[in-house]
Amino acid sequence: MEPDFLTAFAQPSALHHSPPKNDIVQGEKRKLINPTSCNNAKLDELQMLLIDWINTSLKEEHIIVKSLEEDLFDGLILHHLLEKLGSLRLDVEKMALTEKKQKRKLAVILEAVGQCLQLEESQLKWSVDSIFQKDLLSTLYLLIAIAKHFQPDLPIPSNISVEVIIIERTLTGLRTENAVEYITENRENLEGQSKADAFDELFSHAPDKLDAVKKVLLQFVNKHVGKLGLNVKDADSQFADGVILLLLIGQLGGYFLNLREFFLNPNCATEMLHNVNLAVALLTDGGLLDFPVNAEDIVNRDMKTTLQVLYCLYSKYKTKET
């Protein structure tokens, strides 16, 4: 490959790419970076770090990246990067020239990434469509995940946040809302850790108060899932399959979860884990979880983890009317 060969395909970079709004299906949500983040110096710093990392990694192959979303969307450079970093040999064409072949190649590459990172589909913050549509937010999440796995010593700056626009198609049309989302670790926010520490203290030194905490949280839960005809009596077991947790999140967030996205009547631990992983992803995306949660702990009926998650919802929505 000739030096700078790939730069011939580069186009001037835009900070964000708005997805076509007419292909958003009922109940689907999409995020894109708000144009107000155009002057975000920390975001620029992150992009330059990732560009330099890719270019250094692929220097011997004379590949030069100038724009993350413009240069990586078709899977060509991602393919080279995974081969270089992970010694992965993927059964895909080196050069896919048609859109159909490019998307097929990208799908194989992203599936390999998910397997390497041991992520379920519900945990992914990117998709074939979002990467192919040159969505910067999805591309950043993908590259950060790859970098953390294959080169954990890469000095990715913390506390980088962007303003995002969330687009959802409802029965009455498109609904949009603005939010702030942390792309990299938010080390300055210690509130989540303090919550976790508080529950450690509760379980270790004040178990006599545990029943009172459970009672308050169950009253909160039943207040909001009662309208669905549900009643939670046993905090130790009824959240393990993720169903009530997902329905509660939907009720509190004011949206309906597509029944195709989760198992309403899970029959095995795998289906239960899928549900809880989806719930954890929704809470994380909504900014409610700022400390790590292992979904398997909830499936395995770990009461401390379950109460920590419920308390995050309680803290956010305790004044919300039914």
Tab-separated table of C-alpha atoms in Angstrom, residues 155-294:
chain	number	residue	atom	x	y	z
A	155	PRO	CA	-3.655	7.810	28.643
A	156	ILE	CA	-7.293	8.432	27.797
A	157	PRO	CA	-8.306	11.674	29.535
A	158	SER	CA	-11.081	11.383	32.097
A	159	ASN	CA	-14.150	13.552	32.668
A	160	ILE	CA	-14.882	14.250	28.999
A	161	SER	CA	-18.551	15.013	28.520
A	162	VAL	CA	-20.596	16.214	25.573
A	163	GLU	CA	-24.065	17.563	25.084
A	164	VAL	CA	-26.166	15.032	23.210
A	165	ILE	CA	-29.534	15.141	21.486
A	166	ILE	CA	-31.708	12.071	22.037
A	167	ILE	CA	-34.204	11.463	19.244
A	168	GLU	CA	-37.127	9.074	19.702
A	169	ARG	CA	-40.041	8.264	17.426
A	170	THR	CA	-43.313	8.132	19.329
A	171	LEU	CA	-46.926	7.715	18.251
A	172	THR	CA	-47.195	11.470	17.863
A	173	GLY	CA	-43.954	11.921	15.941
A	174	LEU	CA	-40.343	12.606	16.806
A	175	ARG	CA	-39.457	13.590	20.362
A	176	THR	CA	-36.093	15.136	21.185
A	177	GLU	CA	-34.383	15.884	24.464
A	178	ASN	CA	-30.998	17.220	25.445
A	179	ALA	CA	-28.652	15.595	27.926
A	180	VAL	CA	-25.035	15.640	29.050
A	181	GLU	CA	-23.174	12.380	28.619
A	182	TYR	CA	-19.748	11.360	29.853
A	183	ILE	CA	-17.765	9.615	27.132
A	184	THR	CA	-14.834	8.803	29.401
A	185	GLU	CA	-14.639	7.930	33.084
A	186	ASN	CA	-16.069	10.574	35.380
A	187	ARG	CA	-13.540	10.392	38.190
A	188	GLU	CA	-14.601	13.687	39.709
A	189	ASN	CA	-18.073	12.404	40.472
A	190	LEU	CA	-17.675	10.500	43.717
A	191	GLU	CA	-21.353	10.461	44.521
A	192	GLY	CA	-21.832	6.974	43.099
A	193	GLN	CA	-18.928	5.610	45.106
A	194	SER	CA	-20.267	7.195	48.265
A	195	LYS	CA	-23.593	5.433	47.664
A	196	ALA	CA	-21.790	2.127	47.306
A	197	ASP	CA	-19.769	2.838	50.447
A	198	ALA	CA	-22.952	3.698	52.340
A	199	PHE	CA	-24.438	0.305	51.525
A	200	ASP	CA	-21.201	-1.421	52.501
A	201	GLU	CA	-21.475	0.344	55.847
A	202	LEU	CA	-25.141	-0.589	56.167
A	203	PHE	CA	-24.551	-4.284	55.553
A	204	SER	CA	-21.424	-4.456	57.712
A	205	HIS	CA	-22.289	-2.317	60.711
A	206	ALA	CA	-26.011	-1.598	60.729
A	207	PRO	CA	-27.845	-4.738	59.555
A	208	ASP	CA	-30.659	-3.896	61.968
A	209	LYS	CA	-31.587	-0.966	59.701
A	210	LEU	CA	-31.664	-3.098	56.553
A	211	ASP	CA	-35.333	-4.013	56.795
A	212	ALA	CA	-36.288	-0.344	57.128
A	213	VAL	CA	-34.332	0.503	53.956
A	214	LYS	CA	-35.950	-2.380	52.083
A	215	LYS	CA	-39.401	-1.223	53.193
A	216	VAL	CA	-38.867	2.325	51.909
A	217	LEU	CA	-37.505	1.106	48.577
A	218	LEU	CA	-40.291	-1.447	48.090
A	219	GLN	CA	-42.919	1.208	48.812
A	220	PHE	CA	-41.281	3.368	46.140
A	221	VAL	CA	-41.193	0.482	43.644
A	222	ASN	CA	-44.807	-0.562	44.215
A	223	LYS	CA	-45.980	3.030	43.956
A	224	HIS	CA	-44.819	3.059	40.333
A	225	VAL	CA	-45.305	-0.514	39.115
A	226	GLY	CA	-48.693	-0.816	40.810
A	227	LYS	CA	-50.384	0.809	37.815
A	228	LEU	CA	-49.099	-2.156	35.762
A	229	GLY	CA	-50.853	-4.545	38.123
A	230	LEU	CA	-47.613	-5.611	39.776
A	231	ASN	CA	-46.742	-5.881	43.432
A	232	VAL	CA	-43.279	-6.606	44.793
A	233	LYS	CA	-43.161	-8.331	48.167
A	234	ASP	CA	-39.740	-9.978	48.151
A	235	ALA	CA	-36.782	-7.710	47.364
A	236	ASP	CA	-34.482	-10.693	47.740
A	237	SER	CA	-35.805	-12.511	44.683
A	238	GLN	CA	-38.251	-10.539	42.538
A	239	PHE	CA	-35.636	-8.348	40.863
A	240	ALA	CA	-33.325	-11.215	39.863
A	241	ASP	CA	-34.821	-11.762	36.392
A	242	GLY	CA	-34.654	-8.048	35.494
A	243	VAL	CA	-38.300	-7.826	34.389
A	244	ILE	CA	-39.664	-5.634	37.195
A	245	LEU	CA	-36.482	-3.561	37.109
A	246	LEU	CA	-36.949	-2.856	33.384
A	247	LEU	CA	-40.650	-2.057	33.767
A	248	LEU	CA	-39.842	0.252	36.686
A	249	ILE	CA	-37.193	2.087	34.652
A	250	GLY	CA	-39.691	2.546	31.822
A	251	GLN	CA	-42.370	3.834	34.170
A	252	LEU	CA	-40.040	6.302	35.832
A	253	GLY	CA	-38.469	7.439	32.575
A	254	GLY	CA	-41.832	7.862	30.882
A	255	TYR	CA	-41.224	5.460	28.003
A	256	PHE	CA	-42.352	2.026	26.895
A	257	LEU	CA	-39.787	-0.706	26.410
A	258	ASN	CA	-40.265	-2.692	23.224
A	259	LEU	CA	-41.169	-6.229	24.260
A	260	ARG	CA	-38.800	-7.551	21.606
A	261	GLU	CA	-35.859	-6.031	23.458
A	262	PHE	CA	-36.164	-8.165	26.581
A	263	PHE	CA	-37.618	-11.404	27.913
A	264	LEU	CA	-40.916	-10.775	29.680
A	265	ASN	CA	-40.951	-14.346	30.978
A	266	PRO	CA	-37.295	-15.402	31.150
A	267	ASN	CA	-36.792	-19.148	31.278
A	268	CYS	CA	-33.097	-19.385	32.049
A	269	ALA	CA	-30.189	-17.527	33.621
A	270	THR	CA	-29.001	-16.308	30.206
A	271	GLU	CA	-32.313	-14.574	29.532
A	272	MET	CA	-32.345	-13.122	33.043
A	273	LEU	CA	-28.798	-11.808	32.561
A	274	HIS	CA	-29.813	-10.236	29.262
A	275	ASN	CA	-32.631	-8.374	31.011
A	276	VAL	CA	-30.454	-7.130	33.864
A	277	ASN	CA	-27.670	-6.085	31.476
A	278	LEU	CA	-30.225	-4.066	29.525
A	279	ALA	CA	-31.440	-2.424	32.744
A	280	VAL	CA	-27.881	-1.552	33.782
A	281	ALA	CA	-27.201	-0.107	30.308
A	282	LEU	CA	-30.356	2.043	30.464
A	283	LEU	CA	-29.429	3.336	33.910
A	284	THR	CA	-25.869	4.083	32.818
A	285	ASP	CA	-27.003	5.836	29.635
A	286	GLY	CA	-29.432	7.886	31.703
A	287	GLY	CA	-26.676	9.011	34.042
A	288	LEU	CA	-28.190	7.257	37.062
A	289	LEU	CA	-25.388	4.764	37.593
A	290	ASP	CA	-21.984	6.286	38.259
A	291	PHE	CA	-20.387	3.224	39.823
A	292	PRO	CA	-19.805	-0.225	38.308
A	293	VAL	CA	-22.551	-2.828	38.638
A	294	ASN	CA	-22.124	-6.497	37.830
